[in-house]
Tab-separated table of C-alpha atoms in Angstrom:
chain	number	residue	atom	x	y	z
A	1	PRO	CA	81.400	141.911	186.642
A	2	ARG	CA	84.861	141.308	184.504
A	3	CYS	CA	84.068	138.309	183.398
A	4	VAL	CA	80.914	139.968	182.659
A	5	GLN	CA	82.871	142.299	180.860
A	6	ALA	CA	85.205	139.965	179.163
A	7	LEU	CA	81.831	138.067	177.283
A	8	THR	CA	81.763	141.020	175.069
A	9	ASP	CA	86.010	140.526	174.111
A	10	PRO	CA	85.475	139.459	169.946
A	11	ASP	CA	88.495	137.430	170.329
A	12	VAL	CA	87.871	135.627	174.045
A	13	GLY	CA	84.759	136.391	174.688
A	14	GLU	CA	81.170	134.067	174.570
A	15	GLU	CA	81.411	133.260	171.022
A	16	PHE	CA	85.425	131.465	171.812
A	17	LEU	CA	83.839	129.833	174.557
A	18	LEU	CA	80.004	129.239	172.620
A	19	GLY	CA	82.652	127.394	169.959
A	20	GLN	CA	85.405	125.984	171.906
A	21	ALA	CA	82.070	124.416	174.142
A	22	GLY	CA	81.070	122.466	170.671
A	23	VAL	CA	84.703	121.045	169.814
A	24	LEU	CA	86.390	119.898	173.782
A	25	ASP	CA	84.700	117.655	175.690
A	26	ALA	CA	83.251	118.481	179.587
A	27	GLY	CA	86.403	118.287	181.359
A	28	ARG	CA	88.806	120.185	178.786
A	29	PHE	CA	85.819	123.209	178.569
A	30	ASP	CA	85.584	123.155	182.334
A	31	THR	CA	88.938	123.433	182.663
A	32	LEU	CA	88.851	126.320	179.711
A	33	VAL	CA	86.812	127.820	180.583
A	34	LYS	CA	88.230	127.638	184.869
A	35	ASN	CA	91.153	129.318	183.346
A	36	TRP	CA	89.493	131.807	181.027
A	37	ALA	CA	87.566	133.289	183.868
A	38	LEU	CA	90.758	133.276	186.192
A	39	ARG	CA	92.012	135.346	183.320
A	40	ALA	CA	89.124	137.685	182.764
A	41	ASP	CA	89.074	138.381	186.724
A	42	PRO	CA	93.263	136.992	188.447
A	43	ASP	CA	91.743	138.548	191.330
A	44	ALA	CA	88.670	135.806	191.397
A	45	ALA	CA	91.675	133.442	192.512
A	46	ASP	CA	92.357	135.168	195.896
A	47	ARG	CA	88.546	135.284	196.932
A	48	ARG	CA	88.159	131.711	195.652
A	49	TRP	CA	90.769	130.595	197.589
A	50	LYS	CA	89.668	132.398	201.013
A	51	ASP	CA	85.527	131.469	200.427
A	52	GLU	CA	86.873	127.366	199.956
A	53	THR	CA	88.565	127.421	203.415
A	54	GLY	CA	85.465	128.152	204.927
A	55	ARG	CA	83.842	125.310	203.446
A	56	GLU	CA	85.474	122.750	205.194
A	57	GLU	CA	83.339	119.891	206.619
A	58	VAL	CA	83.191	117.028	207.127
A	59	THR	CA	79.818	114.578	207.306
A	60	LEU	CA	78.890	111.530	208.786
A	61	ALA	CA	75.669	109.540	208.226
A	62	ARG	CA	74.645	106.257	209.970
A	63	ILE	CA	73.321	103.929	207.830
A	64	THR	CA	71.470	100.487	207.961
A	65	ASP	CA	75.316	98.448	208.638
A	66	GLY	CA	77.143	101.506	209.092
A	67	TRP	CA	78.345	104.962	208.365
A	68	HIS	CA	78.937	106.775	205.434
A	69	GLY	CA	80.981	109.896	205.470
A	70	THR	CA	81.657	112.888	202.669
A	71	LEU	CA	84.873	115.190	203.240
A	72	TRP	CA	85.921	118.477	201.679
A	73	LEU	CA	89.251	120.139	202.624
A	74	SER	CA	91.229	122.926	201.775
A	75	ALA	CA	94.754	121.700	199.621
A	76	ALA	CA	96.896	122.377	203.218
A	77	ASN	CA	94.350	121.158	205.534
A	78	GLY	CA	93.573	117.669	202.650
A	79	ALA	CA	97.335	117.318	202.435
A	80	LEU	CA	98.048	116.988	206.527
A	81	VAL	CA	94.822	114.511	206.814
A	82	HIS	CA	96.282	112.571	203.856
A	83	GLN	CA	99.741	112.521	205.234
A	84	ALA	CA	98.492	111.204	208.460
A	85	LEU	CA	96.587	108.575	207.525
A	86	ALA	CA	99.645	107.122	205.169
A	87	ALA	CA	101.390	107.807	208.078
A	88	GLN	CA	99.283	105.656	210.199
A	89	ALA	CA	98.555	103.017	207.867
A	90	GLY	CA	102.666	102.358	207.738
A	91	ARG	CA	103.252	100.284	204.754
A	92	ARG	CA	101.439	97.152	204.196
A	93	PRO	CA	102.420	93.969	205.889
A	94	GLU	CA	103.020	90.823	203.695
A	95	GLY	CA	99.733	89.053	203.968
A	96	ASP	CA	97.154	92.296	204.046
A	97	ALA	CA	94.987	91.949	201.099
A	98	ARG	CA	92.955	95.500	202.300
A	99	THR	CA	92.383	97.965	199.870
A	100	SER	CA	94.449	100.925	200.136
A	101	ALA	CA	90.954	102.701	200.792
A	102	GLN	CA	90.411	99.457	203.612
A	103	ARG	CA	93.992	100.503	205.104
A	104	ARG	CA	93.350	104.348	204.986
A	105	ALA	CA	90.284	103.905	206.913
A	106	GLY	CA	91.628	101.293	209.537
A	107	ALA	CA	94.027	104.226	210.077
A	108	LEU	CA	91.560	106.472	210.543
A	109	VAL	CA	90.081	104.315	213.238
A	110	GLU	CA	93.009	103.909	214.563
A	111	LEU	CA	94.038	107.673	215.292
A	112	ALA	CA	89.882	108.001	216.378
A	113	GLY	CA	90.871	105.358	219.549
A	114	ALA	CA	93.991	107.441	220.228
A	115	VAL	CA	92.872	110.501	220.568
A	116	LEU	CA	89.662	108.735	222.761
């Protein structure tokens, strides 16, 4: 309701947003709209943060010759997992031609093996 009300403001409402949509690229416009919404309804940031923590999920799907996965974590939990994978992967040994993503995948498998 607060955002809908803010749209009627002649200085920063609907006409302002439409004008910006015509001059900004999609990424910058997306950032502008998110910031606009937070200013129109500051309490929304708290509500959104609480909602997103409940959305954490990991999906793994068997495909022909392997597994495909997607991951969504809160900022804090994502940082924790990232740090754990980096610690497990360690520094790249000489002669290791794997990419960072491949090394993180190996670290994930090693951590899972250690738990099991």
